[in-house]
Tab-separated table of C-alpha atoms in Angstrom:
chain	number	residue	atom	x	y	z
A	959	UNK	CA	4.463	-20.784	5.474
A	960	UNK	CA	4.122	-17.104	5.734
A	961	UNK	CA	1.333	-15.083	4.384
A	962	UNK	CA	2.553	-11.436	2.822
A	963	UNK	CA	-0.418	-8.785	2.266
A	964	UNK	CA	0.130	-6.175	-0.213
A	965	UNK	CA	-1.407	-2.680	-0.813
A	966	UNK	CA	-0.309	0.546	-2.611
A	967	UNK	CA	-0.322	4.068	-2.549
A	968	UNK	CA	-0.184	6.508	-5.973
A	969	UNK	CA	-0.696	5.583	-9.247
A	970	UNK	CA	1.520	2.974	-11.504
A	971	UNK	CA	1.263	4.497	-14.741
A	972	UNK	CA	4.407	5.689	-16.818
A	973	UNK	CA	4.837	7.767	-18.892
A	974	UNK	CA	1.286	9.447	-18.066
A	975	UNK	CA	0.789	9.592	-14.440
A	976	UNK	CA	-1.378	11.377	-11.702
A	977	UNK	CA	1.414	10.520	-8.620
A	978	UNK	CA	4.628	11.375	-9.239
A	979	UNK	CA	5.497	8.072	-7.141
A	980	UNK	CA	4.198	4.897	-6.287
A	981	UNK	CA	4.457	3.195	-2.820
A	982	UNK	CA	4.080	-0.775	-2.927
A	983	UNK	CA	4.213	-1.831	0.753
A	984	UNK	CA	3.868	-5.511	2.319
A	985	UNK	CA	3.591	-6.802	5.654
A	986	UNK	CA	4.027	-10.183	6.215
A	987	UNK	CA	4.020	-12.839	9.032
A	988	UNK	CA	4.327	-16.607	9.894
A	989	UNK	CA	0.898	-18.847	9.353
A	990	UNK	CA	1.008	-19.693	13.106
A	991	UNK	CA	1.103	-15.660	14.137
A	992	UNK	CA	-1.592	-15.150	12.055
A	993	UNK	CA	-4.500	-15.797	14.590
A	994	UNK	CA	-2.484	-14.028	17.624
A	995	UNK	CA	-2.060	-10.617	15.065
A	996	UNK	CA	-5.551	-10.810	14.238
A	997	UNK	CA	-6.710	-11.041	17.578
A	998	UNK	CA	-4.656	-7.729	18.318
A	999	UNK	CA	-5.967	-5.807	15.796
A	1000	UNK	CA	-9.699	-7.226	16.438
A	1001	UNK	CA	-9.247	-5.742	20.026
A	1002	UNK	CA	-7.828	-2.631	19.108
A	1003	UNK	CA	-10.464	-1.891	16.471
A	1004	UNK	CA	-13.237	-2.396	19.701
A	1005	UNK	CA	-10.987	0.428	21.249
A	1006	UNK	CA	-11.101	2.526	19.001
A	1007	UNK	CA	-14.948	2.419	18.817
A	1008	UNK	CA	-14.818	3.119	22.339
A	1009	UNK	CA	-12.520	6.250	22.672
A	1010	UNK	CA	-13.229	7.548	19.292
A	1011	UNK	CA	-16.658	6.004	18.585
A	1012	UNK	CA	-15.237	4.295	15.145
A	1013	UNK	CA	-17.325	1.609	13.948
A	1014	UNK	CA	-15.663	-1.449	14.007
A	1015	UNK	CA	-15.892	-2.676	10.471
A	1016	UNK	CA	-15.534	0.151	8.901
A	1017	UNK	CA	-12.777	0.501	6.770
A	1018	UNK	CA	-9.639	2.166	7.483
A	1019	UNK	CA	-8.355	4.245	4.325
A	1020	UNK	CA	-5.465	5.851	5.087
A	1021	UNK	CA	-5.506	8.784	2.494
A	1022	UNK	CA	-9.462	9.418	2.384
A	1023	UNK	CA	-8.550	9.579	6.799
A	1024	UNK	CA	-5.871	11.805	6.297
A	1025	UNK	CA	-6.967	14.399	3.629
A	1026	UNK	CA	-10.951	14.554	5.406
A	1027	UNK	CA	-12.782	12.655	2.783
A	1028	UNK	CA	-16.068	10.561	3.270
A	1029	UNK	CA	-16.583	8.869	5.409
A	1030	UNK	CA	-14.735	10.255	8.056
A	1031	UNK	CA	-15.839	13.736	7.426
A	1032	UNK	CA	-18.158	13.345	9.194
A	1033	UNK	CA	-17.112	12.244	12.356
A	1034	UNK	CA	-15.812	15.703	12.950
A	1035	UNK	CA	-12.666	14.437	14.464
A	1036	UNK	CA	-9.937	17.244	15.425
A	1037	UNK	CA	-6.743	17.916	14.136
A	1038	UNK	CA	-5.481	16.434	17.356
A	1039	UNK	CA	-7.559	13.523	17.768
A	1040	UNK	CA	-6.915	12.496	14.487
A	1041	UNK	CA	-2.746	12.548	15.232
A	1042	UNK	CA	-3.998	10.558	18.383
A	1043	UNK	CA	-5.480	8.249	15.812
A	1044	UNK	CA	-2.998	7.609	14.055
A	1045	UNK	CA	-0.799	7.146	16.957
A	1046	UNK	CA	-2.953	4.291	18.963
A	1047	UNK	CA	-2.427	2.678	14.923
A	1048	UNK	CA	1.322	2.589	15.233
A	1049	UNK	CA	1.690	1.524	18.367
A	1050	UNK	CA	-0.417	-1.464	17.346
A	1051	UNK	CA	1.392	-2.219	14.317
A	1052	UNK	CA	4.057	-1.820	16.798
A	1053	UNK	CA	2.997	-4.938	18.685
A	1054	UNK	CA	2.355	-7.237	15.895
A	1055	UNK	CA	4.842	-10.048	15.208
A	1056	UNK	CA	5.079	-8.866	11.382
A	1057	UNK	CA	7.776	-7.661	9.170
A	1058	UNK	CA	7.343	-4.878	6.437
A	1059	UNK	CA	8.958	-4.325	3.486
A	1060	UNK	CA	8.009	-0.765	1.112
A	1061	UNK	CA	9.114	-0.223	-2.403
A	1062	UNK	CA	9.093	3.404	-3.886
A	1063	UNK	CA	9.085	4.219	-7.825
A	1064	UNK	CA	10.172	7.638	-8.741
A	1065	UNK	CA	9.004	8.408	-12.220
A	1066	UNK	CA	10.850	11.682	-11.450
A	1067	UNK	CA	14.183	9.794	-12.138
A	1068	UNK	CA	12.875	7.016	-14.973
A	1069	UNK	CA	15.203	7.980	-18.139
A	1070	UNK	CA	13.971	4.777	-20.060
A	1071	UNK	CA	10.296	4.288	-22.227
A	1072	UNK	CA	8.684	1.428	-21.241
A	1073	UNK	CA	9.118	1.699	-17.703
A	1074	UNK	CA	7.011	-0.825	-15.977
A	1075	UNK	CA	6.112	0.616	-12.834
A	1076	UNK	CA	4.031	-2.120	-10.874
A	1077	UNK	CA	6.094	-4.800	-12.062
A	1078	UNK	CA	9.346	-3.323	-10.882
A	1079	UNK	CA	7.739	-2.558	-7.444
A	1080	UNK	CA	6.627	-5.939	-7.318
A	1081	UNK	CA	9.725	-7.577	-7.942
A	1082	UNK	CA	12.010	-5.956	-5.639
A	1083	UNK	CA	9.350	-5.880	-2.504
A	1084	UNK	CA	9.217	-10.075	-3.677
A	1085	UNK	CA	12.994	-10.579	-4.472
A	1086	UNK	CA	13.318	-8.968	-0.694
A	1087	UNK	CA	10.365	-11.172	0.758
A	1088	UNK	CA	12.572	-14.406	-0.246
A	1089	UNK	CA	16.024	-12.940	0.641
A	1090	UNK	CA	14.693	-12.883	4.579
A	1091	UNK	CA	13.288	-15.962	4.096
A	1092	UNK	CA	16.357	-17.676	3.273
A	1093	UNK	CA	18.523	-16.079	5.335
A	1094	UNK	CA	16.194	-16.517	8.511
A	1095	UNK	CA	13.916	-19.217	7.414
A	1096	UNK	CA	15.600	-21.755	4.574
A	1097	UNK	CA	12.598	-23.544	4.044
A	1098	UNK	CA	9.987	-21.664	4.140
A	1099	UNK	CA	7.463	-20.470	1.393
A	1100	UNK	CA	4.738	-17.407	0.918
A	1101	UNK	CA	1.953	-16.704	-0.170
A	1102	UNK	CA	0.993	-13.101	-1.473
A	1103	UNK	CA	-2.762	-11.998	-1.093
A	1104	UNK	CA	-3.730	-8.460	-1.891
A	1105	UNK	CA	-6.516	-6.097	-3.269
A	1106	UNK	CA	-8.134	-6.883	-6.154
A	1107	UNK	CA	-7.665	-4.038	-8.191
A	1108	UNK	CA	-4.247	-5.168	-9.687
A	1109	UNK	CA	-4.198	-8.763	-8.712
A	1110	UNK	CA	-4.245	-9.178	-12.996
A	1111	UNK	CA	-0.726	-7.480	-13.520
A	1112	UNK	CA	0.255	-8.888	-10.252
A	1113	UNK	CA	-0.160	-12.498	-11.508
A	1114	UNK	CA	1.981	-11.467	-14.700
A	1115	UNK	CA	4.473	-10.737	-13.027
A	1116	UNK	CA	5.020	-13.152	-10.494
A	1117	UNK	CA	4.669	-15.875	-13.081
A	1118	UNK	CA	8.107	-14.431	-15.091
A	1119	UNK	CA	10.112	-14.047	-12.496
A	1120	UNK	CA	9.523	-17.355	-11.148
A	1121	UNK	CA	11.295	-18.293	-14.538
A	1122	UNK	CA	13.238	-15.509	-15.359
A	1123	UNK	CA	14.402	-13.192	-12.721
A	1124	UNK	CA	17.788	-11.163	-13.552
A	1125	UNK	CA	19.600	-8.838	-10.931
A	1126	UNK	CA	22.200	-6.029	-10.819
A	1127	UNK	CA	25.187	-8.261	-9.662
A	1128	UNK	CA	27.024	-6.111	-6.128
A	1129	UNK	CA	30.576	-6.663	-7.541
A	1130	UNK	CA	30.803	-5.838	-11.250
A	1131	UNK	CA	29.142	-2.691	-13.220
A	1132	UNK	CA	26.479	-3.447	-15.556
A	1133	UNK	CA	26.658	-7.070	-14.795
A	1134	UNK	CA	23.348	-9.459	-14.608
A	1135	UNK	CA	22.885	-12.729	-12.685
A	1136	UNK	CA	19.851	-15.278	-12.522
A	1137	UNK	CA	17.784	-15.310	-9.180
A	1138	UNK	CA	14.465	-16.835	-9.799
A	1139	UNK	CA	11.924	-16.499	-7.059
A	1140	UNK	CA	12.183	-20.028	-5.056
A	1141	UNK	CA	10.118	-19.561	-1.907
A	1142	UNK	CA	6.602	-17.675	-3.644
A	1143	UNK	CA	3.651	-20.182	-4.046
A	1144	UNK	CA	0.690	-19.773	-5.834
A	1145	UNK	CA	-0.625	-16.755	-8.035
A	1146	UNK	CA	-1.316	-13.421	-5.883
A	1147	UNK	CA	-4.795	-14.053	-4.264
A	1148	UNK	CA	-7.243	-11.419	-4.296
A	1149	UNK	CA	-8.929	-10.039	-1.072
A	1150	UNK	CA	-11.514	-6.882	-0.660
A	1151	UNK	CA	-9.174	-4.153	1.705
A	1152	UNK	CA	-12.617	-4.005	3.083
A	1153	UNK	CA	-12.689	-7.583	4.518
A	1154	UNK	CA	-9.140	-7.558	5.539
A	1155	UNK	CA	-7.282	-5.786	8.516
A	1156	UNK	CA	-4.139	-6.508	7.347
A	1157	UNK	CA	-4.449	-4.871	3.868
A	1158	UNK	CA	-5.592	-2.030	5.584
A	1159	UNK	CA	-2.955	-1.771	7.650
A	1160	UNK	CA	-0.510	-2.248	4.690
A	1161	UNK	CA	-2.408	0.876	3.047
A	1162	UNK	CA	-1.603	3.276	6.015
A	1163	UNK	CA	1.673	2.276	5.871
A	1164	UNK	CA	2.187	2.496	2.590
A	1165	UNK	CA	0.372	6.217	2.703
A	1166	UNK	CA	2.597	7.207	5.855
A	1167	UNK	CA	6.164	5.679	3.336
A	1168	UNK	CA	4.481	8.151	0.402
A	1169	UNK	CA	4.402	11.317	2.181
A	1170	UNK	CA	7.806	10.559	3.852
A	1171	UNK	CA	9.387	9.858	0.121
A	1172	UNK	CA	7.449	13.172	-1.326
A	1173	UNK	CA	9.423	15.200	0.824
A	1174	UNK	CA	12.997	12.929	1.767
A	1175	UNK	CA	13.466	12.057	-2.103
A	1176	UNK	CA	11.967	14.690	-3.954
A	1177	UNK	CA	11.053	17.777	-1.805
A	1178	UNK	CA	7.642	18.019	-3.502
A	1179	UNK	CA	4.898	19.750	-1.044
A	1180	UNK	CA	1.994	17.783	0.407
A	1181	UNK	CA	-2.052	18.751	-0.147
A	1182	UNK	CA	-3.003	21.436	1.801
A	1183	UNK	CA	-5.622	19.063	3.538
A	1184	UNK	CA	-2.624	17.101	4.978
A	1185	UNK	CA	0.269	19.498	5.641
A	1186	UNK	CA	-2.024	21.778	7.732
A	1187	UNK	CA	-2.162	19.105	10.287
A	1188	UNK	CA	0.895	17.083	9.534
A	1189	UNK	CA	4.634	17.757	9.446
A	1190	UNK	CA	7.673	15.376	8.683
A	1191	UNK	CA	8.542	15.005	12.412
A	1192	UNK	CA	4.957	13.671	12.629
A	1193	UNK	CA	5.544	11.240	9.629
A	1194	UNK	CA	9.074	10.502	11.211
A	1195	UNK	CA	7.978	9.681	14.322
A	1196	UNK	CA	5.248	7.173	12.850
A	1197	UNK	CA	8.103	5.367	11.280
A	1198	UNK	CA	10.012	5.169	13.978
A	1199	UNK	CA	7.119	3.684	16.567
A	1200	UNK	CA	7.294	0.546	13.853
A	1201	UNK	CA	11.112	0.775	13.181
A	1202	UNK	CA	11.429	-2.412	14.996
A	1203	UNK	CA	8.726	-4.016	12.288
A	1204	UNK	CA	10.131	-2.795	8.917
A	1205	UNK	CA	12.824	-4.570	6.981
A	1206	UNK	CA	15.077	-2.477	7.439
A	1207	UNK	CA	18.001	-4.679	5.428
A	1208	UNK	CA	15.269	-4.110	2.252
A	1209	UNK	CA	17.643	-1.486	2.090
A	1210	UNK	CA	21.119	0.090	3.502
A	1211	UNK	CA	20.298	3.578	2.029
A	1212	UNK	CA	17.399	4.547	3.760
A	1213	UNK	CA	17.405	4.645	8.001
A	1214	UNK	CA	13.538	2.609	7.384
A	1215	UNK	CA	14.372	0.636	4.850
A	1216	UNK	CA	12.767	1.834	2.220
A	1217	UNK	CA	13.841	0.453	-1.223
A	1218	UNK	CA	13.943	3.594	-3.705
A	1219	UNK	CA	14.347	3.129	-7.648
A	1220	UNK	CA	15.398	4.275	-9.875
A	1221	UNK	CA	18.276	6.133	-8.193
């Protein structure tokens, strides 16, 4: 069985929104490379309190990190440590036996009213969770665990398309065919990002997939709190230490991967 963790960046409200996208990420692995992954990141976070003097169980959040909120304020952390940072993070995710998968909704390009943001992210990041599955692993399930925030609308949706799943068909225009979810077991479980590594690590990502989409798809400007201290190379370069870890048949348009609707 494989375990998939899930975490977000930006809002997922249409038609009145605060982010003008929204970044669903998931990492997943096998049950049995669970423990070994752990163990990596356990030993990396006791490095980090050691070069950087950050405490061990506190919790990683990549956007509060990047634009100098509390807590991390005040650690009084240069510009450059912080790149170093975020750096010794890639590399680790680097070294994990995991596989990522990130979803982005544009509300720049929805043309239709009741757009449902979540539950479109959710479905393709799922629909692409099962495709590797079967191709790689024909009998294996997952399970999806993931902050408890949305967990709710989460559940909703995983239910349906368990039942009812349609999809664009490759060959014919306009064209629908059935693909229920097979492999997914059990309703999303929910999981404090606080009490879980992996979430957290699914958050940076996901924060690291949003600035690289703000800019790639729709040439909107970061906050000055980030692009002071960060450039695209930067955000490039992060994506291309875990290159070898992202899906990166999620999606043939992208050079990462990354799954972009609506076009």
């Amino acid at each position: 069985m494989y375990l998939a963790y899930f975490d977000e960046t930006g809002d997922d409200g249409y038609p009145s929104y605060s982010s003008e996208l929204f970044v669903l990420t998931s990492l997943y692995m096998h049950e049995e490379e669970w423990k070994n992954n752990y163990s990596k990141i356990n030993d990396f976070r006791r490095e980090m309190k050691d070069n950087y003097n950050f405490p061990v169980k506190l919790e990683f959040h990549a956007k509060q990190f990047l634009t100098d909120k509390n807590p991390y304020r005040s650690f009084n952390w240069t510009h450059a440590i912080k790149r170093k940072i975020l750096c010794d993070y890639f590399q680790l995710i680097s070294l994990l036996n995991i596989k990522i998968i990130n979803v982005v909704i544009n509300k720049l390009n929805i043309r239709t009213s009741g757009y449902d943001v979540l539950d479109k992210a959710l479905t393709y990041n799922v629909q692409r969770i099962e495709n590797h599955l079967a191709k790689a692993h024909s009998f294996e399930r997952f399970l999806i665990i993931t902050d408890e925030g949305r967990v709710g609308k989460m559940r909703k949706t995983t239910r349906k398309i368990q039942r009812f799943n349609f999809i664009p068909s490759k060959y014919t225009k306009g064209q629908y065919l059935r693909q229920e979810i097979r492999s997914l077991i059990e309703d999303p479980l929910p999981k404090q990002s606080s009490e879980s590594y992996f979430i957290q690590l699914a958050d940076l990502i996901s924060y690291i997939v949003y600035l690289y989409s703000l800019k790639e798809f729709n040439k909107t400007e970061w906050a000055n709190r980030v692009k002071s201290w960060l450039s695209k190379n930067d955000v490039i370069g992060f994506l291309n230490m875990i290159k070898c870890r992202l899906n990166l048949e999620a999606s043939s348009d992208n050079q990462f991967g990354i799954v972009h609707y609506p076009r």
